[in-house]
Coordinates of N, CA and C in Angstrom, one line a residue:
M1 N 0.9 -1.2 0.0 CA 0.0 0.0 0.0 C 0.9 1.2 0.0
K2 N 0.7 2.1 -1.0 CA 1.6 3.3 -1.2 C 1.0 4.6 -0.7
R3 N -0.3 4.8 -1.0 CA -1.0 6.1 -0.6 C -2.4 5.8 -0.2
V4 N -2.8 6.4 0.9 CA -4.2 6.2 1.4 C -4.8 7.5 1.7
L5 N -6.1 7.5 1.7 CA -6.9 8.7 2.3 C -7.6 8.2 3.5
L6 N -7.3 8.7 4.6 CA -7.9 8.3 5.9 C -9.0 9.3 6.2
K7 N -10.2 8.9 6.4 CA -11.3 9.7 6.8 C -11.6 9.5 8.3
L8 N -11.5 10.5 9.1 CA -11.8 10.4 10.5 C -13.1 11.0 10.9
S9 N -13.9 10.3 11.6 CA -15.2 10.9 12.1 C -14.9 11.9 13.2
G10 N -15.6 13.1 13.1 CA -15.4 14.1 14.1 C -16.0 13.6 15.4
E11 N -17.1 12.8 15.4 CA -17.7 12.3 16.6 C -16.7 11.3 17.3
A12 N -16.0 10.5 16.5 CA -15.1 9.5 17.0 C -13.9 10.2 17.7
L13 N -13.5 11.3 17.2 CA -12.4 12.1 17.8 C -12.8 12.7 19.2
A14 N -14.1 12.9 19.3 CA -14.7 13.5 20.6 C -14.7 12.5 21.7
G15 N -14.6 11.2 21.4 CA -14.6 10.1 22.4 C -15.9 10.1 23.1
E16 N -15.9 9.8 24.4 CA -17.1 9.7 25.2 C -17.8 11.0 25.4
K17 N -17.1 12.1 25.3 CA -17.6 13.4 25.5 C -18.7 13.8 24.4
K18 N -18.5 13.2 23.2 CA -19.5 13.4 22.1 C -19.3 14.8 21.4
T19 N -18.5 15.7 22.0 CA -18.4 17.0 21.4 C -16.9 17.5 21.7
G20 N -16.4 18.4 20.9 CA -15.1 18.8 21.0 C -14.0 17.7 20.8
F21 N -12.9 17.7 21.5 CA -11.9 16.8 21.3 C -11.6 15.9 22.5
D22 N -11.3 14.7 22.3 CA -10.8 13.8 23.4 C -9.3 13.7 23.1
E23 N -8.4 14.4 23.7 CA -7.0 14.5 23.3 C -6.3 13.1 23.4
P24 N -6.6 12.2 24.4 CA -5.9 10.9 24.3 C -6.3 10.1 23.0
T25 N -7.5 10.3 22.6 CA -8.0 9.6 21.3 C -7.2 10.1 20.2
V26 N -7.0 11.5 20.1 CA -6.3 12.1 19.0 C -4.8 11.7 19.0
V27 N -4.2 11.7 20.2 CA -2.8 11.3 20.3 C -2.7 9.8 19.9
G28 N -3.6 9.0 20.2 CA -3.6 7.6 19.8 C -3.6 7.5 18.3
V29 N -4.5 8.3 17.6 CA -4.5 8.3 16.2 C -3.2 8.8 15.6
A30 N -2.6 9.8 16.2 CA -1.3 10.3 15.7 C -0.2 9.3 15.7
K31 N -0.2 8.5 16.8 CA 0.8 7.5 17.0 C 0.7 6.4 15.9
Q32 N -0.6 6.1 15.6 CA -0.8 5.0 14.6 C -0.4 5.5 13.2
V33 N -0.8 6.8 12.9 CA -0.5 7.3 11.6 C 1.0 7.4 11.4
K34 N 1.7 7.8 12.5 CA 3.2 7.9 12.4 C 3.8 6.5 12.0
Q35 N 3.2 5.5 12.5 CA 3.7 4.1 12.1 C 3.5 3.9 10.6
L36 N 2.4 4.4 10.0 CA 2.2 4.3 8.6 C 3.2 5.1 7.8
V37 N 3.4 6.3 8.2 CA 4.3 7.2 7.6 C 5.7 6.7 7.6
D38 N 6.1 6.2 8.8 CA 7.5 5.7 9.0 C 7.7 4.4 8.1
S39 N 6.6 3.7 7.8 CA 6.7 2.5 6.9 C 6.7 2.9 5.5
G40 N 6.6 4.2 5.1 CA 6.6 4.6 3.7 C 5.2 4.8 3.1
I41 N 4.2 4.7 3.9 CA 2.8 5.0 3.3 C 2.5 6.5 3.3
E42 N 2.1 7.0 2.2 CA 1.7 8.4 2.1 C 0.2 8.5 2.6
V43 N 0.0 9.5 3.5 CA -1.3 9.6 4.1 C -2.0 11.0 3.9
G44 N -3.2 11.0 3.3 CA -4.0 12.2 3.3 C -5.1 12.0 4.2
I45 N -5.6 13.1 4.8 CA -6.7 13.0 5.9 C -7.8 14.0 5.7
V46 N -9.0 13.5 5.8 CA -10.2 14.3 5.8 C -10.9 14.1 7.2
I47 N -11.3 15.1 7.9 CA -12.0 15.0 9.1 C -13.4 15.6 9.1
G48 N -14.4 14.8 9.6 CA -15.7 15.4 9.6 C -15.9 16.5 10.7
G49 N -17.0 17.1 10.7 CA -17.2 18.2 11.6 C -18.2 18.0 12.7
G50 N -18.7 16.7 12.8 CA -19.8 16.4 13.7 C -19.6 16.6 15.1
N51 N -18.3 16.7 15.6 CA -18.1 17.0 17.0 C -18.3 18.4 17.3
F52 N -18.5 19.3 16.3 CA -18.8 20.7 16.6 C -20.2 21.1 16.0
W53 N -20.5 20.6 14.9 CA -21.7 21.2 14.2 C -22.4 20.1 13.3
R54 N -23.7 20.1 13.5 CA -24.6 19.3 12.6 C -25.7 20.2 12.1
G55 N -25.4 21.1 11.3 CA -26.4 22.1 10.9 C -27.6 21.6 10.1
R56 N -27.5 20.4 9.5 CA -28.6 19.9 8.7 C -29.8 19.6 9.6
S57 N -29.6 19.4 10.9 CA -30.7 19.1 11.8 C -31.5 20.4 12.2
S58 N -31.0 21.5 11.8 CA -31.6 22.8 12.2 C -32.5 23.3 11.1
E59 N -33.7 23.7 11.5 CA -34.7 24.2 10.6 C -34.7 25.8 10.6
N60 N -33.8 26.3 11.5 CA -33.8 27.8 11.7 C -32.7 28.5 11.0
I61 N -31.9 27.7 10.3 CA -30.7 28.3 9.6 C -30.7 27.9 8.1
D62 N -30.5 28.8 7.3 CA -30.4 28.6 5.8 C -29.3 27.5 5.6
R63 N -29.7 26.5 4.7 CA -28.8 25.4 4.4 C -27.4 25.8 4.0
T64 N -27.3 26.8 3.1 CA -26.0 27.2 2.7 C -25.2 27.7 3.8
K65 N -25.8 28.5 4.7 CA -25.0 29.1 5.9 C -24.7 27.9 6.8
A66 N -25.6 27.0 7.0 CA -25.3 25.9 7.9 C -24.1 25.1 7.4
D67 N -24.1 24.8 6.1 CA -23.0 24.1 5.5 C -21.7 24.8 5.6
Q68 N -21.7 26.2 5.5 CA -20.5 27.0 5.7 C -19.9 26.8 7.1
I69 N -20.8 26.8 8.1 CA -20.4 26.6 9.5 C -19.7 25.3 9.6
G70 N -20.3 24.3 9.0 CA -19.7 22.9 9.0 C -18.3 22.9 8.4
M71 N -18.2 23.6 7.3 CA -16.9 23.7 6.6 C -15.8 24.2 7.6
L72 N -16.2 25.3 8.3 CA -15.3 25.9 9.3 C -15.0 25.0 10.4
A73 N -16.0 24.1 10.8 CA -15.7 23.2 11.9 C -14.6 22.2 11.4
T74 N -14.6 21.8 10.2 CA -13.6 20.8 9.7 C -12.2 21.5 9.6
V75 N -12.2 22.8 9.4 CA -10.9 23.5 9.4 C -10.4 23.5 10.8
M76 N -11.2 23.8 11.8 CA -10.8 23.7 13.2 C -10.2 22.4 13.6
N77 N -11.0 21.3 13.1 CA -10.6 20.0 13.4 C -9.2 19.6 12.8
C78 N -9.0 20.0 11.6 CA -7.7 19.7 10.9 C -6.6 20.4 11.5
I79 N -6.8 21.7 11.9 CA -5.7 22.5 12.5 C -5.3 21.8 13.8
Y80 N -6.3 21.5 14.6 CA -6.0 20.9 15.9 C -5.3 19.5 15.7
V81 N -5.9 18.6 14.9 CA -5.3 17.3 14.8 C -3.9 17.4 14.1
S82 N -3.7 18.3 13.2 CA -2.4 18.4 12.6 C -1.3 18.8 13.6
E83 N -1.7 19.6 14.5 CA -0.8 20.0 15.6 C -0.4 18.9 16.5
I84 N -1.4 18.0 16.8 CA -1.1 16.8 17.6 C -0.2 15.9 16.8
F85 N -0.4 15.8 15.5 CA 0.5 15.0 14.7 C 1.9 15.6 14.7
R86 N 2.1 16.9 14.7 CA 3.4 17.5 14.7 C 4.1 17.2 16.1
F87 N 3.3 17.2 17.1 CA 3.8 16.9 18.5 C 4.3 15.5 18.5
A88 N 3.6 14.6 17.7 CA 4.0 13.2 17.6 C 5.2 12.9 16.7
G89 N 5.7 14.0 16.1 CA 6.9 13.8 15.3 C 6.7 13.8 13.8
M90 N 5.6 14.2 13.3 CA 5.3 14.3 11.8 C 5.3 15.7 11.3
K91 N 5.5 15.9 10.0 CA 5.3 17.1 9.4 C 4.0 17.1 8.7
T92 N 3.3 18.3 8.7 CA 1.9 18.3 8.2 C 1.7 19.6 7.4
Q93 N 0.6 19.5 6.6 CA 0.1 20.7 5.9 C -1.4 20.6 5.8
V94 N -2.1 21.7 6.2 CA -3.5 21.7 6.1 C -3.9 22.5 4.8
F95 N -4.7 21.9 4.0 CA -5.2 22.5 2.7 C -6.7 22.8 2.9
T96 N -7.1 23.9 2.2 CA -8.5 24.2 2.1 C -8.8 24.6 0.7
P97 N -10.1 24.5 0.3 CA -10.4 24.9 -1.1 C -10.7 26.4 -1.2
F98 N -10.6 27.1 -0.1 CA -10.8 28.6 -0.1 C -9.7 29.2 0.8
V99 N -9.5 30.5 0.7 CA -8.4 31.1 1.4 C -8.8 31.3 2.9
C100 N -7.9 30.9 3.7 CA -8.1 31.1 5.2 C -6.9 31.9 5.8
G101 N -6.6 33.0 5.1 CA -5.4 33.8 5.6 C -4.2 32.9 5.6
A102 N -3.5 33.0 6.7 CA -2.2 32.3 6.9 C -2.4 30.9 7.6
F103 N -3.7 30.6 7.9 CA -4.0 29.4 8.6 C -3.7 28.1 7.8
T104 N -4.1 28.2 6.5 CA -4.0 27.0 5.6 C -3.4 27.3 4.3
E105 N -3.1 26.3 3.5 CA -2.7 26.4 2.1 C -3.8 26.1 1.2
L106 N -3.9 26.9 0.1 CA -5.0 26.6 -0.9 C -4.7 25.3 -1.6
F107 N -5.7 24.5 -1.7 CA -5.5 23.1 -2.2 C -5.2 23.1 -3.7
S108 N -4.2 22.3 -4.1 CA -4.1 21.9 -5.4 C -3.4 20.5 -5.4
K109 N -3.6 19.7 -6.4 CA -3.1 18.3 -6.5 C -1.5 18.4 -6.5
D110 N -1.0 19.4 -7.2 CA 0.5 19.5 -7.2 C 1.1 19.8 -5.9
K111 N 0.4 20.7 -5.1 CA 0.9 21.0 -3.8 C 0.8 19.8 -2.8
A112 N -0.3 19.1 -3.0 CA -0.5 17.9 -2.1 C 0.6 16.8 -2.5
N113 N 0.9 16.7 -3.7 CA 1.9 15.7 -4.1 C 3.3 16.1 -3.6
E114 N 3.6 17.4 -3.6 CA 4.8 17.9 -3.0 C 4.9 17.5 -1.5
C115 N 3.8 17.6 -0.8 CA 3.8 17.2 0.6 C 4.2 15.8 0.7
F116 N 3.5 14.9 -0.1 CA 3.8 13.5 0.0 C 5.2 13.2 -0.3
E117 N 5.8 13.9 -1.3 CA 7.2 13.6 -1.7 C 8.1 14.0 -0.5
K118 N 7.7 14.9 0.4 CA 8.5 15.3 1.5 C 8.2 14.5 2.8
G119 N 7.3 13.5 2.6 CA 7.0 12.6 3.8 C 6.0 13.3 4.7
M120 N 5.3 14.3 4.3 CA 4.4 15.0 5.1 C 3.0 14.4 5.0
V121 N 2.2 14.6 6.1 CA 0.7 14.2 6.1 C -0.1 15.4 5.6
A122 N -0.9 15.2 4.6 CA -1.7 16.3 4.0 C -3.2 16.2 4.6
F123 N -3.6 17.3 5.2 CA -5.0 17.4 5.7 C -5.8 18.2 4.7
F124 N -7.0 17.7 4.4 CA -7.9 18.3 3.5 C -9.1 18.8 4.2
A125 N -9.1 20.1 4.6 CA -10.1 20.7 5.4 C -11.1 21.5 4.5
G126 N -12.2 22.0 5.1 CA -13.1 22.9 4.4 C -14.0 22.3 3.4
G127 N -14.1 20.9 3.4 CA -15.0 20.3 2.5 C -14.6 20.5 1.1
T128 N -15.6 20.6 0.2 CA -15.4 20.9 -1.2 C -15.3 22.4 -1.4
G129 N -15.7 23.2 -0.4 CA -15.8 24.6 -0.5 C -17.2 25.1 -1.0
H130 N -18.1 24.1 -1.2 CA -19.4 24.4 -1.6 C -20.5 23.8 -0.7
P131 N -21.6 24.4 -0.6 CA -22.7 23.8 0.2 C -23.3 22.6 -0.5
Y132 N -24.1 21.8 0.2 CA -24.8 20.7 -0.3 C -23.8 19.5 -0.6
F133 N -22.6 19.6 -0.2 CA -21.6 18.5 -0.4 C -21.1 18.2 1.0
S134 N -21.1 16.9 1.4 CA -20.7 16.5 2.7 C -19.2 16.2 2.7
T135 N -18.6 15.9 3.9 CA -17.2 15.5 4.0 C -17.1 14.1 3.4
D136 N -18.1 13.3 3.3 CA -18.1 12.0 2.6 C -17.6 12.3 1.2
T137 N -18.3 13.3 0.5 CA -18.0 13.6 -0.9 C -16.6 14.1 -1.0
T138 N -16.2 15.0 0.0 CA -14.8 15.5 0.0 C -13.8 14.4 0.1
T139 N -14.1 13.4 0.9 CA -13.2 12.2 1.1 C -13.0 11.5 -0.2
V140 N -14.0 11.2 -0.9 CA -13.9 10.4 -2.1 C -13.3 11.3 -3.2
L141 N -13.7 12.6 -3.3 CA -13.1 13.5 -4.3 C -11.6 13.6 -4.1
R142 N -11.2 13.9 -2.9 CA -9.7 14.0 -2.6 C -9.0 12.7 -2.9
A143 N -9.6 11.6 -2.5 CA -8.9 10.3 -2.7 C -8.7 10.1 -4.2
I144 N -9.7 10.4 -5.0 CA -9.5 10.3 -6.5 C -8.5 11.3 -7.0
E145 N -8.5 12.5 -6.5 CA -7.6 13.5 -7.0 C -6.1 13.2 -6.7
I146 N -5.9 12.7 -5.5 CA -4.5 12.4 -5.1 C -4.1 11.0 -5.5
E147 N -5.0 10.3 -6.2 CA -4.8 8.9 -6.7 C -4.4 7.9 -5.6
A148 N -5.2 8.0 -4.5 CA -5.0 7.1 -3.4 C -5.4 5.7 -3.8
E149 N -4.9 4.7 -3.2 CA -5.2 3.3 -3.5 C -6.5 2.9 -2.9
V150 N -6.8 3.4 -1.7 CA -8.0 3.0 -1.0 C -8.3 4.1 0.0
I151 N -9.6 4.1 0.4 CA -10.1 5.0 1.5 C -10.2 4.2 2.8
L152 N -9.5 4.7 3.8 CA -9.7 4.1 5.2 C -10.7 4.9 5.9
L153 N -11.9 4.3 6.1 CA -13.0 5.0 6.7 C -13.2 4.7 8.1
A154 N -12.6 5.5 9.0 CA -12.7 5.3 10.4 C -13.9 5.9 11.0
K155 N -14.8 5.1 11.6 CA -16.1 5.5 12.1 C -16.2 5.2 13.6
S156 N -17.4 5.6 14.1 CA -17.6 5.3 15.5 C -18.2 3.9 15.7
I157 N -18.6 3.3 14.6 CA -19.0 1.9 14.6 C -18.0 1.0 13.8
D158 N -18.0 -0.3 14.0 CA -16.9 -1.1 13.5 C -17.1 -1.7 12.1
G159 N -17.9 -1.1 11.3 CA -18.1 -1.7 9.9 C -19.5 -1.2 9.3
V160 N -19.9 -2.0 8.3 CA -21.1 -1.7 7.6 C -22.2 -2.7 8.1
Y161 N -23.3 -2.2 8.5 CA -24.4 -3.1 8.9 C -25.6 -2.9 8.1
D162 N -26.5 -3.9 8.1 CA -27.8 -3.8 7.3 C -28.8 -2.9 7.9
C163 N -28.6 -2.5 9.1 CA -29.4 -1.4 9.8 C -28.5 -0.8 10.9
D164 N -29.1 0.2 11.6 CA -28.3 0.8 12.6 C -28.1 -0.1 13.8
P165 N -26.8 -0.5 14.1 CA -26.6 -1.4 15.3 C -26.8 -0.7 16.6
K166 N -26.8 0.7 16.6 CA -27.1 1.4 17.9 C -28.5 1.3 18.3
S167 N -29.4 1.1 17.3 CA -30.9 1.0 17.6 C -31.4 -0.4 17.5
N168 N -30.7 -1.3 16.8 CA -31.1 -2.6 16.5 C -30.0 -3.6 16.9
P169 N -30.1 -4.3 18.0 CA -29.0 -5.2 18.5 C -28.9 -6.4 17.5
D170 N -29.9 -6.7 16.7 CA -29.8 -7.8 15.8 C -29.3 -7.4 14.4
A171 N -28.7 -6.2 14.3 CA -28.2 -5.7 13.0 C -27.1 -6.7 12.5
K172 N -27.1 -6.9 11.2 CA -26.1 -7.9 10.6 C -24.9 -7.0 10.0
K173 N -23.7 -7.5 10.4 CA -22.5 -6.8 9.9 C -22.0 -7.5 8.6
Y174 N -21.6 -6.7 7.6 CA -21.1 -7.3 6.4 C -19.5 -7.3 6.5
D175 N -19.0 -8.5 6.1 CA -17.5 -8.6 6.0 C -17.0 -7.9 4.7
E176 N -17.8 -8.1 3.6 CA -17.5 -7.5 2.3 C -18.8 -7.2 1.6
I177 N -18.8 -6.1 0.9 CA -20.0 -5.6 0.2 C -19.6 -4.8 -1.0
T178 N -20.4 -4.8 -2.1 CA -20.0 -4.0 -3.2 C -20.6 -2.6 -3.0
I179 N -20.0 -1.6 -3.7 CA -20.5 -0.2 -3.6 C -21.9 -0.2 -4.2
Q180 N -22.2 -1.0 -5.3 CA -23.5 -1.0 -5.9 C -24.5 -1.5 -4.9
E181 N -24.2 -2.5 -4.1 CA -25.1 -3.0 -3.0 C -25.4 -1.9 -2.0
V182 N -24.3 -1.1 -1.6 CA -24.5 0.0 -0.7 C -25.5 1.0 -1.2
I183 N -25.4 1.3 -2.5 CA -26.3 2.2 -3.2 C -27.7 1.7 -3.2
D184 N -27.8 0.4 -3.7 CA -29.1 -0.2 -3.8 C -29.9 -0.3 -2.5
K185 N -29.1 -0.6 -1.4 CA -29.7 -0.9 -0.1 C -29.8 0.4 0.7
R186 N -29.2 1.5 0.2 CA -29.2 2.8 0.9 C -28.6 2.6 2.3
L187 N -27.4 2.0 2.4 CA -26.8 1.6 3.7 C -26.1 2.8 4.3
Q188 N -26.0 3.9 3.6 CA -25.4 5.1 4.2 C -24.0 5.0 4.8
V189 N -23.2 4.2 4.2 CA -21.8 4.1 4.6 C -21.2 5.4 4.4
V190 N -21.4 6.0 3.2 CA -21.1 7.4 2.9 C -22.4 7.8 2.2
D191 N -22.6 9.1 1.9 CA -23.8 9.6 1.3 C -23.9 9.2 -0.2
L192 N -25.0 9.4 -0.8 CA -25.3 8.8 -2.1 C -24.3 9.4 -3.1
A193 N -24.1 10.7 -3.1 CA -23.2 11.4 -4.0 C -21.8 10.8 -3.9
A194 N -21.3 10.6 -2.7 CA -20.0 10.0 -2.5 C -19.9 8.5 -3.0
S195 N -21.0 7.8 -2.7 CA -21.1 6.4 -3.2 C -21.0 6.3 -4.7
I196 N -21.7 7.2 -5.4 CA -21.7 7.2 -6.9 C -20.3 7.5 -7.4
L197 N -19.6 8.5 -6.7 CA -18.2 8.9 -7.1 C -17.3 7.7 -6.9
C198 N -17.5 6.9 -5.8 CA -16.7 5.7 -5.6 C -16.9 4.7 -6.7
M199 N -18.2 4.5 -7.1 CA -18.5 3.5 -8.1 C -17.9 3.9 -9.4
E200 N -18.1 5.1 -9.8 CA -17.7 5.6 -11.2 C -16.2 5.6 -11.3
N201 N -15.5 5.8 -10.2 CA -14.0 6.0 -10.2 C -13.3 4.8 -9.6
K202 N -14.1 3.7 -9.3 CA -13.5 2.5 -8.8 C -12.6 2.7 -7.6
M203 N -13.1 3.4 -6.6 CA -12.4 3.7 -5.4 C -12.9 2.8 -4.2
P204 N -12.1 1.8 -3.8 CA -12.5 1.0 -2.7 C -12.4 1.6 -1.4
M205 N -13.2 1.1 -0.4 CA -13.1 1.6 1.0 C -13.0 0.5 2.0
L206 N -12.2 0.7 3.0 CA -12.2 -0.2 4.2 C -12.8 0.5 5.3
V207 N -13.9 0.0 5.8 CA -14.7 0.7 6.9 C -14.4 0.0 8.2
F208 N -14.0 0.7 9.2 CA -13.7 0.1 10.5 C -13.9 1.1 11.7
G209 N -13.9 0.5 12.9 CA -14.1 1.4 14.1 C -12.8 2.0 14.5
L210 N -12.8 3.3 14.7 CA -11.6 4.0 15.1 C -11.2 3.5 16.4
N211 N -12.1 3.2 17.3 CA -11.8 2.9 18.7 C -11.2 1.5 18.9
G212 N -11.2 0.7 17.9 CA -10.6 -0.6 18.0 C -9.1 -0.6 18.3
D213 N -8.6 -1.6 18.9 CA -7.2 -1.6 19.3 C -6.3 -1.5 18.0
N214 N -5.4 -0.5 17.9 CA -4.5 -0.3 16.8 C -5.2 -0.4 15.5
S215 N -6.4 0.1 15.4 CA -7.3 -0.1 14.3 C -6.8 0.4 12.9
I216 N -6.2 1.6 12.9 CA -5.7 2.2 11.7 C -4.5 1.4 11.1
V217 N -3.6 1.0 12.0 CA -2.4 0.3 11.5 C -2.8 -1.1 11.1
N218 N -3.7 -1.8 11.8 CA -4.2 -3.1 11.4 C -4.9 -3.1 10.1
T219 N -5.8 -2.0 9.9 CA -6.5 -1.9 8.6 C -5.6 -1.7 7.4
A220 N -4.6 -0.8 7.6 CA -3.7 -0.6 6.5 C -2.8 -1.8 6.2
G221 N -2.6 -2.6 7.2 CA -1.8 -3.8 7.1 C -2.5 -5.0 6.6
G222 N -3.8 -4.9 6.4 CA -4.7 -6.0 5.9 C -5.2 -6.9 6.9
N223 N -5.0 -6.5 8.2 CA -5.4 -7.3 9.3 C -6.5 -6.6 10.1
F224 N -7.7 -6.6 9.5 CA -8.8 -5.8 10.1 C -10.1 -6.6 10.1
S225 N -11.0 -6.2 11.0 CA -12.2 -6.9 11.2 C -13.5 -6.1 10.8
G226 N -13.2 -5.0 10.0 CA -14.3 -4.2 9.6 C -15.0 -4.7 8.3
T227 N -15.4 -3.8 7.4 CA -16.1 -4.2 6.2 C -15.3 -3.6 5.0
K228 N -15.0 -4.5 4.0 CA -14.4 -4.1 2.8 C -15.5 -3.8 1.7
V229 N -15.5 -2.5 1.3 CA -16.5 -2.1 0.2 C -15.7 -2.1 -1.1
T230 N -16.1 -3.0 -2.0 CA -15.4 -3.2 -3.2 C -16.1 -2.5 -4.4
V231 N -15.4 -2.4 -5.5 CA -16.0 -1.6 -6.6 C -15.9 -2.5 -7.9

């Protein structure tokens, strides 16, 4: 495995608090990613914003404005997590699709590739820069753009189920499923737009629980117990 796109759930980074950051969780993620980087794997990262903002559940805010707040939540997440990564001994760069003063670098594929050539971890914040597109879509889009081999989808649950395991204890977990089945069954691994992007561009995903023991390293090494989404 040469290059991967790791998607981190904002909620998963919040740990038991469900909001903000759980620093021991983020430090644990940083230590695992450092193992990947030290082994020669190039890592790009997208982080959701759900630990700060879920504007789509509000009926009192214009959808465009709500999505803009969500984009800024992902910028905060990436700046914070990238600093924890630096503390763990890695070099990082945060990219956004819009100008954020001196906080971030404006995204381009060439600049991202320069980061990877220098052994740096590239964070892709700010979503696509447009409303109505989720961080799921950003994840797949950036994975395609940087020519990642696979998306590592770290979630608060440990794989893909036929229904919500939090509300149904009899939910069935899939070991492997095609992206077409995900679309047909509306399983919401990622949203529909992201699923179609995966299908059209043949981008596979490995879905796993972030809180599992050494889960990122194990998944990248092929030793994981989550769900493989094939194309």
